[in-house]
Tab-separated table of C-alpha atoms and ligand atoms in Angstrom:
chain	number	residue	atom	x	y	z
A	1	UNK	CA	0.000	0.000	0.000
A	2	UNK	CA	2.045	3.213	-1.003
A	3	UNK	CA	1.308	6.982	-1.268
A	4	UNK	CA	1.631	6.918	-4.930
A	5	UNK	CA	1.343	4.261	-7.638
A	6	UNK	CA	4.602	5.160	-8.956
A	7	UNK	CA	7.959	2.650	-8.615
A	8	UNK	CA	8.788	1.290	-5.201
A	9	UNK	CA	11.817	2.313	-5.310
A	10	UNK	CA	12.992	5.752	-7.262
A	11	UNK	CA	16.090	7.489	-7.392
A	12	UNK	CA	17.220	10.186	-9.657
A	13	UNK	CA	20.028	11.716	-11.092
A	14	UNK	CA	21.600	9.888	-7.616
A	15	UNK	CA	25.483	10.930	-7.080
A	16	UNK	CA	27.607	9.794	-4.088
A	17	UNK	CA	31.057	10.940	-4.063
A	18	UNK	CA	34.033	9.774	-1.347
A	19	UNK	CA	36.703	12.086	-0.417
A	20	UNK	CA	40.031	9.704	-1.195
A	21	UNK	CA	43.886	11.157	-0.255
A	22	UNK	CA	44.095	11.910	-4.573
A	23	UNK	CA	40.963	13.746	-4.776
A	24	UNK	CA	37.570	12.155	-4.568
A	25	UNK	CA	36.123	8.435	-5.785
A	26	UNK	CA	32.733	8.428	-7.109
A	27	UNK	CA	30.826	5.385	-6.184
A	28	UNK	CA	27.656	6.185	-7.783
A	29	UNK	CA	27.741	8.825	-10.772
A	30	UNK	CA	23.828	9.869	-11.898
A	31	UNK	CA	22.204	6.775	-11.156
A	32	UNK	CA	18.463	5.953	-12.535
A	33	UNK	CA	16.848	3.574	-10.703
A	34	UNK	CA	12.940	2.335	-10.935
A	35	UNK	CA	11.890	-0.396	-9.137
A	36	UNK	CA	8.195	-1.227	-9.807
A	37	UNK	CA	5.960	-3.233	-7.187
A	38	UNK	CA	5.486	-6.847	-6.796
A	39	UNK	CA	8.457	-9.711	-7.767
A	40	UNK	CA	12.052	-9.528	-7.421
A	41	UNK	CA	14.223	-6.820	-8.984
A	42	UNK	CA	17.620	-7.879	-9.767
A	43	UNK	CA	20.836	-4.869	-8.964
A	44	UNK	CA	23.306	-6.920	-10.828
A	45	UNK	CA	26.918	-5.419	-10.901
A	46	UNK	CA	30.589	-6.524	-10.259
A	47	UNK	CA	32.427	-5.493	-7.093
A	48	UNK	CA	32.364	-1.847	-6.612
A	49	UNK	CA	30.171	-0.877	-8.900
A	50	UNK	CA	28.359	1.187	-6.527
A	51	UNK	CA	25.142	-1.499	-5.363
A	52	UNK	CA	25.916	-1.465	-1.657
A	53	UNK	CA	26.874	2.447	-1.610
A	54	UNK	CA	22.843	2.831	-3.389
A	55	UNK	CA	21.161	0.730	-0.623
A	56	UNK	CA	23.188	2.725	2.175
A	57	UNK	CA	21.543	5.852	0.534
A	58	UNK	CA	17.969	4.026	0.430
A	59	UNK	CA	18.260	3.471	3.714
A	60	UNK	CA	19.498	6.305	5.382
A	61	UNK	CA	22.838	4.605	6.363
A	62	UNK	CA	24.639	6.632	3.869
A	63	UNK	CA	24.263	10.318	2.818
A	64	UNK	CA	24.211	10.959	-0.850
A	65	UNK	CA	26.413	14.049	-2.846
A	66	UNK	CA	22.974	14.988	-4.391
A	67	UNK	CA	20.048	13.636	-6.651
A	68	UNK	CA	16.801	12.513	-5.359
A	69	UNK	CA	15.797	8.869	-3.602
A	70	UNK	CA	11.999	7.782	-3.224
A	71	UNK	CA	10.620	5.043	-1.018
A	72	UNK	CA	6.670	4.830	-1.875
A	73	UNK	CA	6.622	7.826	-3.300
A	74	UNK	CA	8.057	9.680	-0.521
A	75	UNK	CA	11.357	11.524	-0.622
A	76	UNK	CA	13.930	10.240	1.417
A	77	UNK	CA	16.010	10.725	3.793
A	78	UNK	CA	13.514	13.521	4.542
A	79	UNK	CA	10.504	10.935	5.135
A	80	UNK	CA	12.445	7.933	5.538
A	81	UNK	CA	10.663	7.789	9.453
A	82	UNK	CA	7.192	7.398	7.401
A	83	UNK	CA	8.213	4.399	5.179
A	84	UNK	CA	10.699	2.528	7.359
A	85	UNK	CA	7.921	0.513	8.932
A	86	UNK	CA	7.361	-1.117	5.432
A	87	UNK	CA	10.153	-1.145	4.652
A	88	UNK	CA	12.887	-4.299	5.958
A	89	UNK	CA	16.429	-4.873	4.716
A	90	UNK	CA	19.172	-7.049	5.680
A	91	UNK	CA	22.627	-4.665	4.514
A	92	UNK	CA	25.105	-6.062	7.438
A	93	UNK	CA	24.528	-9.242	9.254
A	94	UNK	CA	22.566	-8.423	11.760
A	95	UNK	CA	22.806	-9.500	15.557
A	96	UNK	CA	21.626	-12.837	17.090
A	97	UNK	CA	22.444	-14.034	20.650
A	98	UNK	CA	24.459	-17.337	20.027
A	99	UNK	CA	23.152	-19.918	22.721
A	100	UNK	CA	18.992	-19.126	22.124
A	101	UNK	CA	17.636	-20.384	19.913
A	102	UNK	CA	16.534	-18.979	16.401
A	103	UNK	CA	13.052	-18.616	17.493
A	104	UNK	CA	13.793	-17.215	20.683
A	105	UNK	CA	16.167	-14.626	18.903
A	106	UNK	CA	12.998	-13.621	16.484
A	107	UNK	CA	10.521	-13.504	19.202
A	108	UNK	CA	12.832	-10.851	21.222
A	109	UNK	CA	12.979	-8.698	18.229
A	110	UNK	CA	9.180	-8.867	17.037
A	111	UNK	CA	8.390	-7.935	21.437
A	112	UNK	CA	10.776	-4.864	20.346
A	113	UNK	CA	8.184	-3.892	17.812
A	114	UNK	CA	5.360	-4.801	19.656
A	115	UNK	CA	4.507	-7.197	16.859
A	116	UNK	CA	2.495	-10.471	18.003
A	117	UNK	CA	4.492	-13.776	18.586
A	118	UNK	CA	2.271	-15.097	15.778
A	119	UNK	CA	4.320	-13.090	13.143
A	120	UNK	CA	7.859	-14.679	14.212
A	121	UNK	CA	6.011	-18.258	13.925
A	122	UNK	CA	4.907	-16.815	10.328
A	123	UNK	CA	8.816	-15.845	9.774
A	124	UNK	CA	10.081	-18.554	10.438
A	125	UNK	CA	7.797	-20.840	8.132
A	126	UNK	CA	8.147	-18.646	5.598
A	127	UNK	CA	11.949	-19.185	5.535
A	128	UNK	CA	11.835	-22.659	5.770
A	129	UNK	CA	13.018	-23.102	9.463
A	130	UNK	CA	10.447	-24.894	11.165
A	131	UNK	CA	12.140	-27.746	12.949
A	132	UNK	CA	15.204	-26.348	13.044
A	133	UNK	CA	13.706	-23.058	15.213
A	134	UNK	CA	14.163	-24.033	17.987
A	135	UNK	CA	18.259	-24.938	17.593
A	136	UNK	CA	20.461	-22.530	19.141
A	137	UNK	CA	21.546	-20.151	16.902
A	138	UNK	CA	25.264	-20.662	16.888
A	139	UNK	CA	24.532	-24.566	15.517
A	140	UNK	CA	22.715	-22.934	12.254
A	141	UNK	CA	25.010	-23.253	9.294
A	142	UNK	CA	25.630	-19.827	7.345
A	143	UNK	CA	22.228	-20.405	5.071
A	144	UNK	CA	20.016	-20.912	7.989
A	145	UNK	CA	21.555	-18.010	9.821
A	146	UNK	CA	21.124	-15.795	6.582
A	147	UNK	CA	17.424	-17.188	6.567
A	148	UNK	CA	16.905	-16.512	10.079
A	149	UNK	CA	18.024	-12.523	8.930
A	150	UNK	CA	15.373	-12.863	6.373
A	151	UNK	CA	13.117	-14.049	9.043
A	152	UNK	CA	13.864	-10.879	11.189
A	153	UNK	CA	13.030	-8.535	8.316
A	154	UNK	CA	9.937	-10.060	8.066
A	155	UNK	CA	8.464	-9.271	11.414
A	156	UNK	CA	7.060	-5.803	10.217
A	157	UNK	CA	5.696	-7.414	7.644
A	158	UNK	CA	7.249	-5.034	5.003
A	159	UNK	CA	5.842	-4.407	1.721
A	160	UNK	CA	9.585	-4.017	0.313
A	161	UNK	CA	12.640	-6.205	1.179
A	162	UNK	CA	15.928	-4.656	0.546
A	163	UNK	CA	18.563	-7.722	0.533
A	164	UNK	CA	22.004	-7.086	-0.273
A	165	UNK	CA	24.104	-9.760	-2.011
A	166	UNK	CA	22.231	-12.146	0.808
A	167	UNK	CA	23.547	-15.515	-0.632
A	168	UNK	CA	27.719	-14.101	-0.071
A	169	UNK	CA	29.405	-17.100	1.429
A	170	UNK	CA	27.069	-19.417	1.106
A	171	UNK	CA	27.546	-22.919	-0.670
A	172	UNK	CA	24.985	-24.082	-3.248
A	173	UNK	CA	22.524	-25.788	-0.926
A	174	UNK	CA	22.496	-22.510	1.492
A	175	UNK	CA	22.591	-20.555	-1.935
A	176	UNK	CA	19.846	-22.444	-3.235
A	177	UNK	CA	18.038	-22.096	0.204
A	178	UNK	CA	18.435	-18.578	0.123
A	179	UNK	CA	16.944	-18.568	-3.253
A	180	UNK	CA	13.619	-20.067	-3.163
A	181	UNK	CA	12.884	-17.667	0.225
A	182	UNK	CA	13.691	-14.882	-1.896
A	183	UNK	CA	11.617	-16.576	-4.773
A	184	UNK	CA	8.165	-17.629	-2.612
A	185	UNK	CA	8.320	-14.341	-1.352
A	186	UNK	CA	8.218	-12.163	-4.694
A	187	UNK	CA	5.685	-14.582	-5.509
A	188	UNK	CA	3.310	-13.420	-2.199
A	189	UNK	CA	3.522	-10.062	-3.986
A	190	UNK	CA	6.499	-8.222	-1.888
A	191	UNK	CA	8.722	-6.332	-3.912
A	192	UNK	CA	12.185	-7.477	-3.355
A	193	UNK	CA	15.971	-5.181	-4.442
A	194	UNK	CA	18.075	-8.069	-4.693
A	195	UNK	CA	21.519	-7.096	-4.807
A	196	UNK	CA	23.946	-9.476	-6.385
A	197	UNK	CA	27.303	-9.905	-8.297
A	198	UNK	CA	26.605	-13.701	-8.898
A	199	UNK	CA	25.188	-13.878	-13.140
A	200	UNK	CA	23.000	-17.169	-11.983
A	201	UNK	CA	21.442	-15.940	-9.279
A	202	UNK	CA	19.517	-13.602	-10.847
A	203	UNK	CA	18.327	-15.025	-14.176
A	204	UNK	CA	15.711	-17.573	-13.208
A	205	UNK	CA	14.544	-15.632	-10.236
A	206	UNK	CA	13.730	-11.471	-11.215
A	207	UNK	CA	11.059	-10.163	-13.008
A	208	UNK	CA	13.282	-6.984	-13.862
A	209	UNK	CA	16.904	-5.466	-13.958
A	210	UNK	CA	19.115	-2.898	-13.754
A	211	UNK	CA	23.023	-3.466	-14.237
A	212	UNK	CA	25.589	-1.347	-13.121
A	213	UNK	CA	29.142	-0.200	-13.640
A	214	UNK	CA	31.256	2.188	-12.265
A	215	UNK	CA	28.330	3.699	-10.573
A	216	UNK	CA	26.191	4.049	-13.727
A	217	UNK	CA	22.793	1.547	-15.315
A	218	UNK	CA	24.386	0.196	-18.307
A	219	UNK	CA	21.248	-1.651	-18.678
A	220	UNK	CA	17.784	-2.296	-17.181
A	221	UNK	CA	14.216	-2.874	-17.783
A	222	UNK	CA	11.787	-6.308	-17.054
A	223	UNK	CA	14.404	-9.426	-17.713
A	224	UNK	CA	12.442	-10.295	-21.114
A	225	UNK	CA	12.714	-6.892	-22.715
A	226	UNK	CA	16.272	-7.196	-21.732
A	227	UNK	CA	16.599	-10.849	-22.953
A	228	UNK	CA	14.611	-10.303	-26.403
A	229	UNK	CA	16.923	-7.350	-26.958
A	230	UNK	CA	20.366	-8.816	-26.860
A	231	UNK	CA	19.133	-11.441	-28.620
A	232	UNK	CA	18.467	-9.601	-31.552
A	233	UNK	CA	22.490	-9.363	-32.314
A	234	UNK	CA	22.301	-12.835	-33.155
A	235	UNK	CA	24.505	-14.979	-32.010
A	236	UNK	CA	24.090	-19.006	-33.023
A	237	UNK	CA	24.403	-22.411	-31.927
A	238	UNK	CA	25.464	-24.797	-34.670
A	239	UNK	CA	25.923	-28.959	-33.727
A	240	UNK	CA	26.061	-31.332	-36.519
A	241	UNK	CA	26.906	-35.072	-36.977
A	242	UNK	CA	30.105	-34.621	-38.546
A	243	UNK	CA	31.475	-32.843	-35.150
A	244	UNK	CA	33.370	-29.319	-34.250
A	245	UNK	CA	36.058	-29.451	-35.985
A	246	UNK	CA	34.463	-29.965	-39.481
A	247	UNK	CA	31.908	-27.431	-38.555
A	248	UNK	CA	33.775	-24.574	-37.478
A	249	UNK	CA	35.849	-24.794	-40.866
A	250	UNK	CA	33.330	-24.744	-42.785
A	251	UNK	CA	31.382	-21.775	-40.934
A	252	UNK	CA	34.564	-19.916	-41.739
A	253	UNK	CA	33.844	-20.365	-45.297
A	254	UNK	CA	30.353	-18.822	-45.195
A	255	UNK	CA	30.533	-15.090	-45.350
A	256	UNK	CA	27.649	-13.978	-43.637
A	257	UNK	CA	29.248	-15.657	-40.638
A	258	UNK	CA	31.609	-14.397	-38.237
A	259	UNK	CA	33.530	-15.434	-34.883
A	260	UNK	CA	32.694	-19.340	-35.131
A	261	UNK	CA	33.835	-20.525	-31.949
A	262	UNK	CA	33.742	-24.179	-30.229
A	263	UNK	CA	31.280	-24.135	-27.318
A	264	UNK	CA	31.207	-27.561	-26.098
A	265	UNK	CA	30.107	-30.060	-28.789
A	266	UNK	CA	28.333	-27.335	-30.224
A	267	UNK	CA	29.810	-24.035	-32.253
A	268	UNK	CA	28.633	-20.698	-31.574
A	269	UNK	CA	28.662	-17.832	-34.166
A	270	UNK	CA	27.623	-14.193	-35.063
A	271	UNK	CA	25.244	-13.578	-37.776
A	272	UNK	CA	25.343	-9.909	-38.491
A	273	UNK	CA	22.493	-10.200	-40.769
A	274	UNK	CA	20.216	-11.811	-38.040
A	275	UNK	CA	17.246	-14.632	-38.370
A	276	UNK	CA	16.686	-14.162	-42.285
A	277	UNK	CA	20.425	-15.316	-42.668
A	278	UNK	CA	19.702	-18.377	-40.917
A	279	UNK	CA	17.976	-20.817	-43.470
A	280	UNK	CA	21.235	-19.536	-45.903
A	281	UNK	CA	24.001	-21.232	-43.456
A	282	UNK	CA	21.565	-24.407	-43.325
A	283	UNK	CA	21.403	-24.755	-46.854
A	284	UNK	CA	25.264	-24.149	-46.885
A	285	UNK	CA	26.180	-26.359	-44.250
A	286	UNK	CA	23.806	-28.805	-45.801
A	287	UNK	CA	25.536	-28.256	-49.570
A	288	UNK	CA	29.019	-28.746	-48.132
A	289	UNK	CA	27.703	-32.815	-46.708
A	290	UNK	CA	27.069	-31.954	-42.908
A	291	UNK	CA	24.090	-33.302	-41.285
A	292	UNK	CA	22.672	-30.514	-39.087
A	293	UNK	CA	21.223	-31.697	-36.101
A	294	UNK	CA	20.469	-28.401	-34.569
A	295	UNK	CA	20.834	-24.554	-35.307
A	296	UNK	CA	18.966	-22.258	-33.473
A	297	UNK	CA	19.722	-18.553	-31.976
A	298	UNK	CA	21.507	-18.344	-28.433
A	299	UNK	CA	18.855	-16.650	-26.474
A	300	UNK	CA	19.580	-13.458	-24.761
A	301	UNK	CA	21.760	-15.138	-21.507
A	302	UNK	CA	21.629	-13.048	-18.687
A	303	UNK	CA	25.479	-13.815	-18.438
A	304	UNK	CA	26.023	-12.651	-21.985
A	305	UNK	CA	24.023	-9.562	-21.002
A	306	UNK	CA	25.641	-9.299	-18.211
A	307	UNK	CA	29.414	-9.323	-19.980
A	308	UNK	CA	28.409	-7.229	-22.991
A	309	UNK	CA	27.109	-4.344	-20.766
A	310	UNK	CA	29.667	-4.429	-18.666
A	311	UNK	CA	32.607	-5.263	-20.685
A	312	UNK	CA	33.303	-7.879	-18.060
A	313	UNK	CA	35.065	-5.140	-16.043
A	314	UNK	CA	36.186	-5.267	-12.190
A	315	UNK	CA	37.526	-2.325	-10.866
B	1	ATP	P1	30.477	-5.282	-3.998
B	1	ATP	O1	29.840	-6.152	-5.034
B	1	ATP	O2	31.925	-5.530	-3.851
B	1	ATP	O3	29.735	-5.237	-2.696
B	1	ATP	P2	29.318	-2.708	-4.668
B	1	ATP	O4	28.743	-2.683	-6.045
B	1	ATP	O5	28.369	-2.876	-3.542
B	1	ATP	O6	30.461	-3.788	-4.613
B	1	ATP	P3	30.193	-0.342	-3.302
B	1	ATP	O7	30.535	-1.054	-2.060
B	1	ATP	O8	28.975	0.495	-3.306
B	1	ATP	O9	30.119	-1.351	-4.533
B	1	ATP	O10	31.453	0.547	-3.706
B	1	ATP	C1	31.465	1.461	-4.792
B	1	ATP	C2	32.773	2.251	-4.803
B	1	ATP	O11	32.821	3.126	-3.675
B	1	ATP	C3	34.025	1.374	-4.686
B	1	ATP	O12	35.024	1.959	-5.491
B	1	ATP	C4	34.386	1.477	-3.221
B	1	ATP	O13	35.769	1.304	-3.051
B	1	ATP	C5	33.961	2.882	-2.891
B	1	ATP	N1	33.599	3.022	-1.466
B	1	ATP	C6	32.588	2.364	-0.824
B	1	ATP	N2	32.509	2.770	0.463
B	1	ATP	C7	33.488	3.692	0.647
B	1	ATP	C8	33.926	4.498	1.759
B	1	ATP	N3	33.316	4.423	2.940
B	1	ATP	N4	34.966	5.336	1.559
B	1	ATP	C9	35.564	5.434	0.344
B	1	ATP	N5	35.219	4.718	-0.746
B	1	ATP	C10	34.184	3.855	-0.602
C-alpha cells in the first residue's frame, strides 16, 4: 500500500562521491533507478560498482552528494521515518544471541516492535526453518543463519525487502536455500531489491533489472525486454553429426558468418544479418555434406548480457 502508484523504489540523477587522499572516488555517478511493485528486482553489478553504496543511501545509512531517492513515493532521507515501517532490509549481518535459539532470537525482536508472537512463527515458516527453530543459533550453518536474517526482516511485515548480495558465502545448498525464500516471497507479492554480483542468481529468479558499472545503469528494464533485446544481435548455436572441428571450418567459409567458436560439442557464431540469414548457413552447411542436427539462436543469456554491458570489467 504506497502513497503513490509510482515505482517502489525511485532514485534520480543519484550521485555519491568519497573524499580519497588523490581527490575524490565516485561510487555512484547519476544513477536511474525504478523499481516497480510486486516480484524480485535484480541490482546486478561486479564489485564496486556502486550497489551497496545505493542501498546505504535508500536506507538512510549513507548520505548521498545529491540527486533525489523515493521510497513509496516519498522523498527520502527527509521521510524515511514514514516508510521505514514497510520497509525491511538485511545490509550487514545483523545481531543474534548465540546460545537461544533462532526462534527465541525472532521472538525478542518482534516484542521490540510490539509485533504479536504469531508473526515470528509466520517468519520462520516462511523461511523454511520450522524444525530447526528451535536450535540454538550458533549450531545454524551460514544459510540458515542468513534465513533466520530474512526471518527478522519479516516481522514488520514489510511491503519491500531490501537484501544485499544475501547468498555471499554461502555454498549451493544454502545458496539455493536462500533462493527459493527470496523466490516464494516475490511470488506473495512483496517487492524485493536483490543485490547481487553472482550472473545465476539472478536469471531464473527477477522479473526486472538494472546493471551497473562504475556507478552508472548500463542496462535495465523487465528481464524479457532485456533478454529479447540482446538477442536480436544474433549470435548461433550450430551442432552437426560430422562434429566441431568440421563445422567450425566450414562456418569460416560462409561469409555472412563471423567469430565461429567451439562451445562444447556445439559451435557458436555471429550472424550480423540476423534470423533471415539463418535458413542460408543451413542450406550451406547442408551443400558442403554436414548433417545438421540443430541450429537455433543463443537466447539473450543473462550472463552474456551481463558481460556485454559491462565489458566484463572489475575495478
Ligand atoms: P560489492 O559487489 O563488492 O559489494 P558494490 O557494487 O556494492 O560492490 P560499493 O561497495 O557500493 O560497490 O562501492 C562502490 C565504490 O565506492 C568502490 O570503489 C568502493 O571502493 C567505494 N567506497 C565504498 N565505500 C566507501 C567508503 N566508505 N569510503 C571510500 N570509498 C568507498
Amino acid at each position: 500500500m504506497g502513497t503513490s502508484s509510482g515505482p517502489v523504489v525511485e532514485t534520480s540523477d543519484l550521485r555519491k562521491e568519497y573524499p580519497t587522499r588523490r581527490g575524490t572516488r565516485v561510487a555512484v555517478a547519476g544513477l536511474d533507478l525504478a523499481v516497480e511493485a510486486g516480484g524480485v528486482h535484480g541490482f546486478l553489478g561486479p564489485n564496486g560498482s556502486g550497489k551497496t553504496t545505493t542501498i546505504r543511501m535508500l536506507l538512510g545509512l549513507a548520505r548521498a552528494t545529491s540527486g533525489t531517492m523515493r521510497l513509496f513515493g516519498e522523498p527520502v532521507p527527509e521521510r524515511l521515518p514514514h516508510v521505514v515501517g514497510r520497509v525491511g532490509a538485511v545490509v550487514e549481518s545483523p545481531k543474534f544471541s548465540p546460545n537461544i535459539s533462532g526462534r527465541r532470537n525472532l521472538l525478542l525482536l518482534s516484542r521490540s516492535i510490539g509485533a504479536p508472537d504469531t508473526r515470528a512463527d509466520a517468519a520462520i515458516e516462511t523461511v523454511g526453518l520450522t524444525g530447526r527453530d528451535g536450535d540454538r543459533y550458533k549450531t545454524y550453518s551460514l544459510g540458515m543463519k542468513q534465513r533466520l536474517a530474512i526471518a527478522a526482516t519479516l516481522l514488520k511485515d514489510p511491503a519491500l525487502l531490501i537484501l544485499d548480495e544475501p547468498t555471499n558465502g554461502l555454498d549451493p545448498a544454502g545458496i539455493r536455500e536462500v533462493r527459493d525464500t527470496i523466490r516464494a516471497l516475490g511470488e506473495a507479492g512483496t517487492t524485493v531489491l536483490l543485490s547481487s554480483h553472482i550472473l545465476d542468481e539472478l536469471g531464473d529468479l527477477c522479473h526486472s533489472l538494472t546493471i551497473l558499472e562504475l556507478g552508472k545503469v548500463m542496462e535495465h528494464g523487465p528481464l524479457d525486454q532485456i533478454r529479447a533485446r540482446h538477442a536480436s544481435g544474433q549470435t548461433v548455436s550450430a551442432r552437426v553429426a560430422e562434429g566441431v572441428e568440421a563445422l567450425q571450418g566450414q562456418l569460416e567459409k560462409i561469409e555472412l558468418v563471423t567469430n565461429p567458436r567451439v562451445e562444447g560439442d556445439s559451435v557458436h557464431f555471429d550472424l550480423p544479418g540476423g534470423d533471415p540469414e539463418l535458413a542460408k548457413v543451413s542450406r550451406a552447411l547442408h551443400d558442403a555434406g554436414l548433417t545438421v542436427l540443430e541450429l537455433h539462436p543463443v537466447k539473450g543469456e543473462i550472463s552474456h548480457i551481463y558481460f556485454k554491458a559491462t565489458k566484463g570489467e572489475v575495478q
